[in-house]
PDB file of C-alpha atoms in Angstrom:
ATOM      1  CA  UNK A   1      -1.644   9.500  10.309  1.00 79.00           C
ATOM      2  CA  UNK A   2       0.887  11.423   8.236  1.00 92.00           C
ATOM      3  CA  UNK A   3       0.199  12.718   4.746  1.00 95.00           C
ATOM      4  CA  UNK A   4       2.539  14.093   2.115  1.00 96.00           C
ATOM      5  CA  UNK A   5       6.091  15.359   2.296  1.00 97.00           C
ATOM      6  CA  UNK A   6       5.211  18.156   4.714  1.00 97.00           C
ATOM      7  CA  UNK A   7       3.710  15.650   7.137  1.00 98.00           C
ATOM      8  CA  UNK A   8       6.788  13.409   7.212  1.00 98.00           C
ATOM      9  CA  UNK A   9       9.616  15.941   6.888  1.00 98.00           C
ATOM     10  CA  UNK A  10       9.580  17.313  10.481  1.00 98.00           C
ATOM     11  CA  UNK A  11       9.932  13.775  11.853  1.00 98.00           C
ATOM     12  CA  UNK A  12      12.842  13.024   9.511  1.00 98.00           C
ATOM     13  CA  UNK A  13      14.563  16.293  10.419  1.00 98.00           C
ATOM     14  CA  UNK A  14      14.118  15.623  14.154  1.00 98.00           C
ATOM     15  CA  UNK A  15      15.459  12.069  13.678  1.00 98.00           C
ATOM     16  CA  UNK A  16      12.392  10.855  15.556  1.00 98.00           C
ATOM     17  CA  UNK A  17      11.233   8.168  13.126  1.00 96.00           C
ATOM     18  CA  UNK A  18      12.844   4.760  12.629  1.00 96.00           C
ATOM     19  CA  UNK A  19      10.474   3.554   9.900  1.00 98.00           C
ATOM     20  CA  UNK A  20       8.188   5.730   7.784  1.00 98.00           C
ATOM     21  CA  UNK A  21       4.786   4.075   7.485  1.00 97.00           C
ATOM     22  CA  UNK A  22       3.361   5.291   4.178  1.00 97.00           C
ATOM     23  CA  UNK A  23      -0.362   4.924   3.537  1.00 96.00           C
ATOM     24  CA  UNK A  24      -0.174   4.312  -0.219  1.00 95.00           C
ATOM     25  CA  UNK A  25      -3.916   4.499  -1.053  1.00 93.00           C
ATOM     26  CA  UNK A  26      -4.229   7.863   0.737  1.00 94.00           C
ATOM     27  CA  UNK A  27      -0.943   9.385  -0.482  1.00 96.00           C
ATOM     28  CA  UNK A  28      -0.936   7.705  -3.888  1.00 95.00           C
ATOM     29  CA  UNK A  29       1.970   5.794  -5.356  1.00 95.00           C
ATOM     30  CA  UNK A  30       3.657   8.853  -6.882  1.00 96.00           C
ATOM     31  CA  UNK A  31       3.630  10.798  -3.602  1.00 98.00           C
ATOM     32  CA  UNK A  32       4.534   7.602  -1.744  1.00 98.00           C
ATOM     33  CA  UNK A  33       7.647   7.361  -3.941  1.00 98.00           C
ATOM     34  CA  UNK A  34       8.535  10.961  -3.084  1.00 98.00           C
ATOM     35  CA  UNK A  35       8.079  10.275   0.645  1.00 99.00           C
ATOM     36  CA  UNK A  36      10.272   7.168   0.323  1.00 99.00           C
ATOM     37  CA  UNK A  37      12.963   9.216  -1.453  1.00 99.00           C
ATOM     38  CA  UNK A  38      12.887  11.846   1.293  1.00 99.00           C
ATOM     39  CA  UNK A  39      13.035   9.076   3.911  1.00 99.00           C
ATOM     40  CA  UNK A  40      16.055   7.572   2.158  1.00 98.00           C
ATOM     41  CA  UNK A  41      17.838  10.941   2.304  1.00 98.00           C
ATOM     42  CA  UNK A  42      17.478  10.747   6.099  1.00 98.00           C
ATOM     43  CA  UNK A  43      18.462   7.035   6.146  1.00 98.00           C
ATOM     44  CA  UNK A  44      14.957   5.929   7.128  1.00 99.00           C
ATOM     45  CA  UNK A  45      13.299   2.788   5.762  1.00 98.00           C
ATOM     46  CA  UNK A  46       9.655   2.658   4.662  1.00 98.00           C
ATOM     47  CA  UNK A  47       6.849   0.198   5.404  1.00 97.00           C
ATOM     48  CA  UNK A  48       3.507   0.735   3.646  1.00 96.00           C
ATOM     49  CA  UNK A  49       0.369   0.693   5.787  1.00 94.00           C
ATOM     50  CA  UNK A  50      -1.905  -1.730   3.953  1.00 92.00           C
ATOM     51  CA  UNK A  51      -5.257  -2.540   5.536  1.00 88.00           C
ATOM     52  CA  UNK A  52      -7.685  -1.918   2.678  1.00 89.00           C
ATOM     53  CA  UNK A  53      -7.825  -5.075   0.559  1.00 90.00           C
ATOM     54  CA  UNK A  54      -6.131  -6.630  -2.448  1.00 93.00           C
ATOM     55  CA  UNK A  55      -6.108  -3.520  -4.656  1.00 93.00           C
ATOM     56  CA  UNK A  56      -4.310  -1.656  -1.873  1.00 93.00           C
ATOM     57  CA  UNK A  57      -1.926  -4.594  -1.603  1.00 94.00           C
ATOM     58  CA  UNK A  58      -1.105  -4.245  -5.305  1.00 94.00           C
ATOM     59  CA  UNK A  59      -0.542  -0.499  -4.996  1.00 95.00           C
ATOM     60  CA  UNK A  60       1.674  -0.973  -1.951  1.00 96.00           C
ATOM     61  CA  UNK A  61       3.572  -3.882  -3.520  1.00 95.00           C
ATOM     62  CA  UNK A  62       4.457  -1.788  -6.566  1.00 95.00           C
ATOM     63  CA  UNK A  63       5.746   0.949  -4.254  1.00 97.00           C
ATOM     64  CA  UNK A  64       7.807  -1.609  -2.326  1.00 96.00           C
ATOM     65  CA  UNK A  65       9.298  -3.021  -5.522  1.00 95.00           C
ATOM     66  CA  UNK A  66      10.359   0.442  -6.698  1.00 96.00           C
ATOM     67  CA  UNK A  67      12.084   1.916  -3.638  1.00 98.00           C
ATOM     68  CA  UNK A  68      15.513   0.939  -2.274  1.00 98.00           C
ATOM     69  CA  UNK A  69      14.620   1.604   1.370  1.00 99.00           C
ATOM     70  CA  UNK A  70      11.667  -0.802   1.618  1.00 98.00           C
ATOM     71  CA  UNK A  71      11.603  -2.685   4.921  1.00 96.00           C
ATOM     72  CA  UNK A  72       8.295  -4.571   5.244  1.00 96.00           C
ATOM     73  CA  UNK A  73       4.629  -4.373   4.240  1.00 95.00           C
ATOM     74  CA  UNK A  74       1.628  -5.377   6.310  1.00 91.00           C
ATOM     75  CA  UNK A  75      -1.272  -7.330   4.789  1.00 89.00           C
ATOM     76  CA  UNK A  76      -4.723  -7.619   6.342  1.00 84.00           C
ATOM     77  CA  UNK A  77      -5.758 -11.254   6.025  1.00 81.00           C
ATOM     78  CA  UNK A  78      -8.944 -10.942   8.090  1.00 80.00           C
ATOM     79  CA  UNK A  79     -11.697  -9.468   5.926  1.00 85.00           C
ATOM     80  CA  UNK A  80     -15.054 -10.142   4.281  1.00 89.00           C
ATOM     81  CA  UNK A  81     -15.516 -13.598   2.680  1.00 92.00           C
ATOM     82  CA  UNK A  82     -15.758 -12.107  -0.842  1.00 93.00           C
ATOM     83  CA  UNK A  83     -12.530 -10.062  -0.548  1.00 92.00           C
ATOM     84  CA  UNK A  84     -10.634 -12.222  -3.050  1.00 93.00           C
ATOM     85  CA  UNK A  85     -13.413 -11.876  -5.639  1.00 96.00           C
ATOM     86  CA  UNK A  86     -13.270  -8.048  -5.918  1.00 94.00           C
ATOM     87  CA  UNK A  87     -10.265  -8.071  -8.268  1.00 94.00           C
ATOM     88  CA  UNK A  88      -8.801 -10.699 -10.579  1.00 94.00           C
ATOM     89  CA  UNK A  89      -5.675 -11.182  -8.463  1.00 93.00           C
ATOM     90  CA  UNK A  90      -5.236 -12.877  -5.114  1.00 91.00           C
ATOM     91  CA  UNK A  91      -2.057 -12.242  -3.089  1.00 89.00           C
ATOM     92  CA  UNK A  92       0.432 -15.066  -3.411  1.00 91.00           C
ATOM     93  CA  UNK A  93       2.963 -15.213  -0.593  1.00 91.00           C
ATOM     94  CA  UNK A  94       5.939 -17.502  -1.212  1.00 93.00           C
ATOM     95  CA  UNK A  95       8.469 -18.013   1.605  1.00 95.00           C
ATOM     96  CA  UNK A  96       7.281 -14.808   3.258  1.00 90.00           C
ATOM     97  CA  UNK A  97       7.532 -12.743   0.067  1.00 93.00           C
ATOM     98  CA  UNK A  98       4.633 -11.329  -1.932  1.00 93.00           C
ATOM     99  CA  UNK A  99       4.767 -12.209  -5.637  1.00 93.00           C
ATOM    100  CA  UNK A 100       4.188  -8.990  -7.615  1.00 92.00           C
ATOM    101  CA  UNK A 101       2.160  -9.665 -10.791  1.00 90.00           C
ATOM    102  CA  UNK A 102       3.574  -8.640 -14.162  1.00 89.00           C
ATOM    103  CA  UNK A 103       0.231  -7.789 -15.800  1.00 91.00           C
ATOM    104  CA  UNK A 104      -0.324  -4.186 -17.006  1.00 92.00           C
ATOM    105  CA  UNK A 105      -1.289  -1.431 -14.576  1.00 91.00           C
ATOM    106  CA  UNK A 106      -1.662  -2.599 -11.001  1.00 91.00           C
ATOM    107  CA  UNK A 107      -1.684  -6.195 -12.247  1.00 93.00           C
ATOM    108  CA  UNK A 108      -5.404  -6.955 -11.949  1.00 95.00           C
ATOM    109  CA  UNK A 109      -8.847  -5.898 -13.105  1.00 95.00           C
ATOM    110  CA  UNK A 110     -11.823  -4.947 -10.969  1.00 95.00           C
ATOM    111  CA  UNK A 111     -14.769  -7.354 -10.906  1.00 96.00           C
ATOM    112  CA  UNK A 112     -17.695  -4.936 -11.329  1.00 97.00           C
ATOM    113  CA  UNK A 113     -20.322  -7.629 -10.696  1.00 97.00           C
ATOM    114  CA  UNK A 114     -18.892  -8.461  -7.261  1.00 96.00           C
ATOM    115  CA  UNK A 115     -18.558  -4.774  -6.386  1.00 95.00           C
ATOM    116  CA  UNK A 116     -22.176  -4.112  -7.428  1.00 96.00           C
ATOM    117  CA  UNK A 117     -23.365  -7.085  -5.362  1.00 97.00           C
ATOM    118  CA  UNK A 118     -21.844  -5.561  -2.207  1.00 94.00           C
ATOM    119  CA  UNK A 119     -22.758  -1.853  -2.024  1.00 91.00           C
ATOM    120  CA  UNK A 120     -21.745   0.219   1.014  1.00 87.00           C
ATOM    121  CA  UNK A 121     -24.003  -0.361   4.014  1.00 87.00           C
ATOM    122  CA  UNK A 122     -23.470   3.108   5.492  1.00 85.00           C
ATOM    123  CA  UNK A 123     -22.912   6.552   4.001  1.00 81.00           C
ATOM    124  CA  UNK A 124     -19.397   7.260   2.773  1.00 74.00           C
ATOM    125  CA  UNK A 125     -17.810  10.504   3.934  1.00 70.00           C
TER     126      UNK A 125
END
């Protein structure tokens, strides 16, 4: 898994990457934008890695909407039954396209009650 500009740059310079798969939650949206800009300079498209839930989908969708070299974005549809209750937004896919919400911030609020009802079952870290 690549992280940051230094992680991606050697692959761009060697012309050994067709699509840069950016992990938006790990890199952050700001750094993801910088990676996408560097990828564009090398004529490489980007495709966010998105296997963490609806908040990650929102973060990745905002990145996709902001970069000119966006190609595709994966979405994990197989998850826990309460996945769609964690935040106040559920992905809406229309004709194969994800509708990006226009609410402030990421476009949704966390549901603290649902999060509290489902604490981690193993140590984090």
